[in-house]
Structures are given as C-alpha cells and as structure tokens.
Amino acid sequence: SNPQRRDEKVAEEIVAAPEKQFETANRSVRVSKTGVEAKTWLRRQYTDDSGQMYCQMTQQVMPFRKRNGEHYFEAVEISNDVAKEHRAVYLALSPVAAAKYKEFVKSDAEALTAFYTTIRATTGNEIPLKVGDERVIVRFTDQHVRDLRTVLAKLDPHPELAETVAGCLD
C-alpha cells in the first residue's frame, strides 16, 4: 500500500539477489530429425477440403493460425523410444492436447505401452486413450493409422502384447 516502501524493498532485494551463472555442459543432441517432413505430412493428413486443420485428440479445429496463414499445431512424437525416424510416429495436436499427451502418456511407460498395444490391436482409426483422468479418442486418417501400425509391428519387441490387448477389447 506504500509505493515508496515497496520501491525500497525491491531495491534491497535486487542488491541481495545472486548473480546469474552459466556453465558449459556436454549434452546429447538428436541430429536425425524428420520433424519438418512430419509436420508437412501431418498438415496434409489432418486438413480438410475447406482448409481447416483438426487436432487428432480433440477433433477440434486448431486454435489459431500463424502469420503465414497456416494453422499452428504441434507435431508430437508418440514416444522418444521409437528407434527409427518416420513421419507416422508423430501426432498432430493442439498446444493443450500436446501438453496433456506429453505429461500423461509420453512420460508414463504404462500409459504409452497401453496406447501402442491398443493401436496395434484394433482395426479402426479411432483409438481410445486415457489422458490423466479423462478418456479421449485419438482419431487417425486411414493412411496414418495403417502406416503407424506397420512401423509399430516392425519395431515392437513384444508383439504378443497386441494379441493380449485385442482379446481384452473384444
């Protein structure tokens, strides 16, 4: 309530605040990216004839367009553990859906395994997914889900899990 006292207090805090420090650190950087190709491919897969692009997880139009007129979206890799680069392992998600997917699925080995096995075990293009406390449907184009199933079949070290999940879904 006293602006002069507030100014004095902030001035004292800034004098006592620690200096920013930086250090050089070695880190691993992914150099085999297909992100640009994946974004172009996803944009074609999830944009309708009227030019509207849809989020796979919410089935809503992406929330805004960039200055160049294209819809803003995030191409989210299904998992960091997929050993090969391929555009089919990416999802076209709105910013909020991307954050939820990264937090509740991509960072949870059990949820991620369930998602993989459900993709492989089902025949349709609408895949149920538990994201935190909510249940959603991730909608794929026919081409995308077919390509993804092929990639997962080639790279999945536990194909028997898909059969087990298929039995549970029937």
PDB file of C-alpha atoms in Angstrom:
ATOM      1  CA  SER A   1       0.000   0.000   0.000  1.00  0.00           C
ATOM      2  CA  ASN A   2       3.062   2.274   0.355  1.00  0.00           C
ATOM      3  CA  PRO A   3       4.701   2.627  -3.091  1.00  0.00           C
ATOM      4  CA  GLN A   4       7.861   4.294  -1.718  1.00  0.00           C
ATOM      5  CA  ARG A   5       8.395   1.493   0.828  1.00  0.00           C
ATOM      6  CA  ARG A   6       7.763  -1.077  -1.916  1.00  0.00           C
ATOM      7  CA  ASP A   7      10.439   0.556  -4.107  1.00  0.00           C
ATOM      8  CA  GLU A   8      12.923   0.442  -1.216  1.00  0.00           C
ATOM      9  CA  LYS A   9      12.125  -3.217  -0.514  1.00  0.00           C
ATOM     10  CA  VAL A  10      12.569  -4.236  -4.180  1.00  0.00           C
ATOM     11  CA  ALA A  11      15.843  -2.260  -4.336  1.00  0.00           C
ATOM     12  CA  GLU A  12      17.120  -4.163  -1.274  1.00  0.00           C
ATOM     13  CA  GLU A  13      16.060  -7.491  -2.812  1.00  0.00           C
ATOM     14  CA  ILE A  14      17.864  -6.790  -6.093  1.00  0.00           C
ATOM     15  CA  VAL A  15      21.098  -5.831  -4.299  1.00  0.00           C
ATOM     16  CA  ALA A  16      20.974  -9.115  -2.351  1.00  0.00           C
ATOM     17  CA  ALA A  17      19.911 -11.248  -5.353  1.00  0.00           C
ATOM     18  CA  PRO A  18      22.518 -13.720  -6.643  1.00  0.00           C
ATOM     19  CA  GLU A  19      24.192 -13.142 -10.000  1.00  0.00           C
ATOM     20  CA  LYS A  20      23.102 -15.362 -12.876  1.00  0.00           C
ATOM     21  CA  GLN A  21      25.605 -18.123 -13.523  1.00  0.00           C
ATOM     22  CA  PHE A  22      26.174 -20.249 -16.593  1.00  0.00           C
ATOM     23  CA  GLU A  23      28.351 -23.225 -17.304  1.00  0.00           C
ATOM     24  CA  THR A  24      29.098 -25.206 -20.414  1.00  0.00           C
ATOM     25  CA  ALA A  25      27.742 -28.747 -20.315  1.00  0.00           C
ATOM     26  CA  ASN A  26      28.055 -31.657 -22.700  1.00  0.00           C
ATOM     27  CA  ARG A  27      24.726 -32.940 -23.919  1.00  0.00           C
ATOM     28  CA  SER A  28      23.285 -35.345 -26.410  1.00  0.00           C
ATOM     29  CA  VAL A  29      21.514 -33.680 -29.345  1.00  0.00           C
ATOM     30  CA  ARG A  30      19.333 -35.557 -31.784  1.00  0.00           C
ATOM     31  CA  VAL A  31      20.589 -34.956 -35.304  1.00  0.00           C
ATOM     32  CA  SER A  32      18.373 -37.361 -37.273  1.00  0.00           C
ATOM     33  CA  LYS A  33      15.204 -35.286 -37.387  1.00  0.00           C
ATOM     34  CA  THR A  34      12.189 -35.771 -39.624  1.00  0.00           C
ATOM     35  CA  GLY A  35      10.122 -33.123 -37.833  1.00  0.00           C
ATOM     36  CA  VAL A  36       9.762 -30.810 -40.847  1.00  0.00           C
ATOM     37  CA  GLU A  37       8.713 -33.677 -43.104  1.00  0.00           C
ATOM     38  CA  ALA A  38       6.358 -34.947 -40.405  1.00  0.00           C
ATOM     39  CA  LYS A  39       4.717 -31.522 -39.999  1.00  0.00           C
ATOM     40  CA  THR A  40       4.156 -31.206 -43.742  1.00  0.00           C
ATOM     41  CA  TRP A  41       2.736 -34.722 -43.918  1.00  0.00           C
ATOM     42  CA  LEU A  42       0.524 -34.234 -40.831  1.00  0.00           C
ATOM     43  CA  ARG A  43      -0.760 -30.927 -42.195  1.00  0.00           C
ATOM     44  CA  ARG A  44      -1.919 -32.740 -45.353  1.00  0.00           C
ATOM     45  CA  GLN A  45      -3.414 -35.644 -43.371  1.00  0.00           C
ATOM     46  CA  TYR A  46      -5.467 -33.528 -40.949  1.00  0.00           C
ATOM     47  CA  THR A  47      -6.570 -30.561 -43.073  1.00  0.00           C
ATOM     48  CA  ASP A  48      -9.998 -30.903 -44.671  1.00  0.00           C
ATOM     49  CA  ASP A  49     -11.157 -29.658 -48.077  1.00  0.00           C
ATOM     50  CA  SER A  50     -12.213 -26.306 -46.597  1.00  0.00           C
ATOM     51  CA  GLY A  51      -8.688 -25.680 -45.244  1.00  0.00           C
ATOM     52  CA  GLN A  52      -9.446 -26.412 -41.590  1.00  0.00           C
ATOM     53  CA  MET A  53      -6.854 -28.452 -39.693  1.00  0.00           C
ATOM     54  CA  TYR A  54      -8.030 -30.688 -36.859  1.00  0.00           C
ATOM     55  CA  CYS A  55      -6.357 -31.918 -33.669  1.00  0.00           C
ATOM     56  CA  GLN A  56      -6.235 -35.717 -33.529  1.00  0.00           C
ATOM     57  CA  MET A  57      -7.008 -35.785 -29.805  1.00  0.00           C
ATOM     58  CA  THR A  58      -9.783 -33.181 -29.521  1.00  0.00           C
ATOM     59  CA  GLN A  59     -11.185 -33.384 -33.069  1.00  0.00           C
ATOM     60  CA  GLN A  60     -11.467 -29.583 -32.870  1.00  0.00           C
ATOM     61  CA  VAL A  61     -10.061 -27.083 -35.372  1.00  0.00           C
ATOM     62  CA  MET A  62      -6.579 -25.968 -34.329  1.00  0.00           C
ATOM     63  CA  PRO A  63      -6.926 -22.898 -32.098  1.00  0.00           C
ATOM     64  CA  PHE A  64      -5.219 -20.286 -34.279  1.00  0.00           C
ATOM     65  CA  ARG A  65      -3.383 -19.558 -37.484  1.00  0.00           C
ATOM     66  CA  LYS A  66       0.165 -18.306 -37.728  1.00  0.00           C
ATOM     67  CA  ARG A  67       1.065 -15.082 -39.518  1.00  0.00           C
ATOM     68  CA  ASN A  68       1.629 -17.078 -42.723  1.00  0.00           C
ATOM     69  CA  GLY A  69      -1.987 -18.323 -42.571  1.00  0.00           C
ATOM     70  CA  GLU A  70      -1.191 -21.932 -41.654  1.00  0.00           C
ATOM     71  CA  HIS A  71      -2.778 -23.458 -38.567  1.00  0.00           C
ATOM     72  CA  TYR A  72      -0.439 -23.680 -35.605  1.00  0.00           C
ATOM     73  CA  PHE A  73      -0.087 -27.235 -34.272  1.00  0.00           C
ATOM     74  CA  GLU A  74       2.476 -29.394 -32.562  1.00  0.00           C
ATOM     75  CA  ALA A  75       3.873 -32.494 -34.234  1.00  0.00           C
ATOM     76  CA  VAL A  76       4.381 -34.669 -31.164  1.00  0.00           C
ATOM     77  CA  GLU A  77       6.400 -37.848 -31.453  1.00  0.00           C
ATOM     78  CA  ILE A  78       4.394 -40.690 -29.944  1.00  0.00           C
ATOM     79  CA  SER A  79       7.422 -41.764 -27.891  1.00  0.00           C
ATOM     80  CA  ASN A  80      11.090 -40.891 -27.578  1.00  0.00           C
ATOM     81  CA  ASP A  81      11.838 -44.627 -27.566  1.00  0.00           C
ATOM     82  CA  VAL A  82      10.937 -45.332 -31.198  1.00  0.00           C
ATOM     83  CA  ALA A  83      14.296 -46.327 -32.678  1.00  0.00           C
ATOM     84  CA  LYS A  84      13.657 -45.247 -36.271  1.00  0.00           C
ATOM     85  CA  GLU A  85      12.718 -41.944 -37.852  1.00  0.00           C
ATOM     86  CA  HIS A  86       9.348 -41.995 -39.618  1.00  0.00           C
ATOM     87  CA  ARG A  87       6.605 -39.417 -40.089  1.00  0.00           C
ATOM     88  CA  ALA A  88       3.893 -41.864 -38.956  1.00  0.00           C
ATOM     89  CA  VAL A  89       5.160 -41.826 -35.358  1.00  0.00           C
ATOM     90  CA  TYR A  90       4.019 -38.211 -34.931  1.00  0.00           C
ATOM     91  CA  LEU A  91       0.628 -36.867 -33.854  1.00  0.00           C
ATOM     92  CA  ALA A  92      -0.932 -33.562 -34.957  1.00  0.00           C
ATOM     93  CA  LEU A  93      -2.059 -31.961 -31.689  1.00  0.00           C
ATOM     94  CA  SER A  94      -3.271 -28.590 -30.486  1.00  0.00           C
ATOM     95  CA  PRO A  95      -0.969 -26.945 -27.910  1.00  0.00           C
ATOM     96  CA  VAL A  96      -3.107 -28.011 -24.928  1.00  0.00           C
ATOM     97  CA  ALA A  97      -3.598 -31.553 -26.246  1.00  0.00           C
ATOM     98  CA  ALA A  98       0.167 -31.788 -26.874  1.00  0.00           C
ATOM     99  CA  ALA A  99       0.926 -30.747 -23.302  1.00  0.00           C
ATOM    100  CA  LYS A 100      -1.562 -33.281 -21.920  1.00  0.00           C
ATOM    101  CA  TYR A 101      -0.180 -36.059 -24.142  1.00  0.00           C
ATOM    102  CA  LYS A 102       3.425 -35.324 -23.116  1.00  0.00           C
ATOM    103  CA  GLU A 103       2.530 -35.174 -19.415  1.00  0.00           C
ATOM    104  CA  PHE A 104       0.093 -38.076 -19.084  1.00  0.00           C
ATOM    105  CA  VAL A 105       1.059 -40.503 -21.860  1.00  0.00           C
ATOM    106  CA  LYS A 106       4.531 -39.906 -23.222  1.00  0.00           C
ATOM    107  CA  SER A 107       6.017 -39.614 -19.714  1.00  0.00           C
ATOM    108  CA  ASP A 108       4.193 -42.688 -18.384  1.00  0.00           C
ATOM    109  CA  ALA A 109       5.594 -46.030 -19.604  1.00  0.00           C
ATOM    110  CA  GLU A 110       2.416 -47.917 -18.693  1.00  0.00           C
ATOM    111  CA  ALA A 111       0.110 -45.462 -20.484  1.00  0.00           C
ATOM    112  CA  LEU A 112       2.394 -45.431 -23.513  1.00  0.00           C
ATOM    113  CA  THR A 113       2.501 -49.232 -23.700  1.00  0.00           C
ATOM    114  CA  ALA A 114      -1.289 -49.355 -23.452  1.00  0.00           C
ATOM    115  CA  PHE A 115      -1.589 -46.816 -26.284  1.00  0.00           C
ATOM    116  CA  TYR A 116       0.829 -48.774 -28.517  1.00  0.00           C
ATOM    117  CA  THR A 117      -0.872 -52.073 -27.920  1.00  0.00           C
ATOM    118  CA  THR A 118      -4.341 -50.615 -28.462  1.00  0.00           C
ATOM    119  CA  ILE A 119      -3.219 -49.107 -31.772  1.00  0.00           C
ATOM    120  CA  ARG A 120      -1.870 -52.485 -32.866  1.00  0.00           C
ATOM    121  CA  ALA A 121      -4.811 -54.499 -31.534  1.00  0.00           C
ATOM    122  CA  THR A 122      -7.658 -52.506 -33.058  1.00  0.00           C
ATOM    123  CA  THR A 123      -8.660 -52.275 -36.686  1.00  0.00           C
ATOM    124  CA  GLY A 124     -10.332 -48.873 -36.754  1.00  0.00           C
ATOM    125  CA  ASN A 125      -8.879 -45.400 -36.884  1.00  0.00           C
ATOM    126  CA  GLU A 126     -10.323 -44.140 -33.571  1.00  0.00           C
ATOM    127  CA  ILE A 127      -8.066 -45.212 -30.720  1.00  0.00           C
ATOM    128  CA  PRO A 128      -9.228 -44.822 -27.100  1.00  0.00           C
ATOM    129  CA  LEU A 129      -6.676 -43.252 -24.780  1.00  0.00           C
ATOM    130  CA  LYS A 130      -6.636 -42.363 -21.100  1.00  0.00           C
ATOM    131  CA  VAL A 131      -5.063 -38.931 -20.594  1.00  0.00           C
ATOM    132  CA  GLY A 132      -4.832 -38.236 -16.890  1.00  0.00           C
ATOM    133  CA  ASP A 133      -8.362 -38.560 -15.539  1.00  0.00           C
ATOM    134  CA  GLU A 134     -10.085 -38.173 -18.892  1.00  0.00           C
ATOM    135  CA  ARG A 135     -10.745 -40.653 -21.644  1.00  0.00           C
ATOM    136  CA  VAL A 136     -10.335 -39.399 -25.184  1.00  0.00           C
ATOM    137  CA  ILE A 137     -10.376 -40.769 -28.701  1.00  0.00           C
ATOM    138  CA  VAL A 138      -7.319 -40.185 -30.873  1.00  0.00           C
ATOM    139  CA  ARG A 139      -8.560 -40.077 -34.449  1.00  0.00           C
ATOM    140  CA  PHE A 140      -6.225 -41.085 -37.277  1.00  0.00           C
ATOM    141  CA  THR A 141      -6.635 -40.911 -41.036  1.00  0.00           C
ATOM    142  CA  ASP A 142      -6.726 -44.358 -42.644  1.00  0.00           C
ATOM    143  CA  GLN A 143      -3.285 -43.838 -44.168  1.00  0.00           C
ATOM    144  CA  HIS A 144      -1.738 -42.590 -40.927  1.00  0.00           C
ATOM    145  CA  VAL A 145      -3.011 -45.431 -38.737  1.00  0.00           C
ATOM    146  CA  ARG A 146      -2.043 -48.046 -41.329  1.00  0.00           C
ATOM    147  CA  ASP A 147       1.500 -46.618 -41.588  1.00  0.00           C
ATOM    148  CA  LEU A 148       1.769 -46.378 -37.798  1.00  0.00           C
ATOM    149  CA  ARG A 149       0.658 -49.977 -37.317  1.00  0.00           C
ATOM    150  CA  THR A 150       3.288 -51.108 -39.814  1.00  0.00           C
ATOM    151  CA  VAL A 151       6.012 -49.117 -38.028  1.00  0.00           C
ATOM    152  CA  LEU A 152       4.984 -50.445 -34.611  1.00  0.00           C
ATOM    153  CA  ALA A 153       4.795 -54.030 -35.899  1.00  0.00           C
ATOM    154  CA  LYS A 154       8.339 -53.753 -37.269  1.00  0.00           C
ATOM    155  CA  LEU A 155       9.776 -52.117 -34.156  1.00  0.00           C
ATOM    156  CA  ASP A 156       7.743 -53.644 -31.304  1.00  0.00           C
ATOM    157  CA  PRO A 157       9.813 -56.151 -29.331  1.00  0.00           C
ATOM    158  CA  HIS A 158       6.639 -57.579 -27.700  1.00  0.00           C
ATOM    159  CA  PRO A 159       4.099 -58.352 -30.450  1.00  0.00           C
ATOM    160  CA  GLU A 160       2.275 -60.754 -28.135  1.00  0.00           C
ATOM    161  CA  LEU A 161       1.031 -57.735 -26.135  1.00  0.00           C
ATOM    162  CA  ALA A 162      -1.083 -56.645 -29.099  1.00  0.00           C
ATOM    163  CA  GLU A 163      -2.783 -60.039 -29.152  1.00  0.00           C
ATOM    164  CA  THR A 164      -3.437 -59.882 -25.407  1.00  0.00           C
ATOM    165  CA  VAL A 165      -4.949 -56.397 -25.657  1.00  0.00           C
ATOM    166  CA  ALA A 166      -7.025 -57.466 -28.678  1.00  0.00           C
ATOM    167  CA  GLY A 167      -8.558 -60.218 -26.546  1.00  0.00           C
ATOM    168  CA  CYS A 168      -9.430 -57.707 -23.850  1.00  0.00           C
ATOM    169  CA  LEU A 169     -11.064 -55.316 -26.334  1.00  0.00           C
ATOM    170  CA  ASP A 170     -13.412 -57.933 -27.801  1.00  0.00           C
TER     171      ASP A 170
END
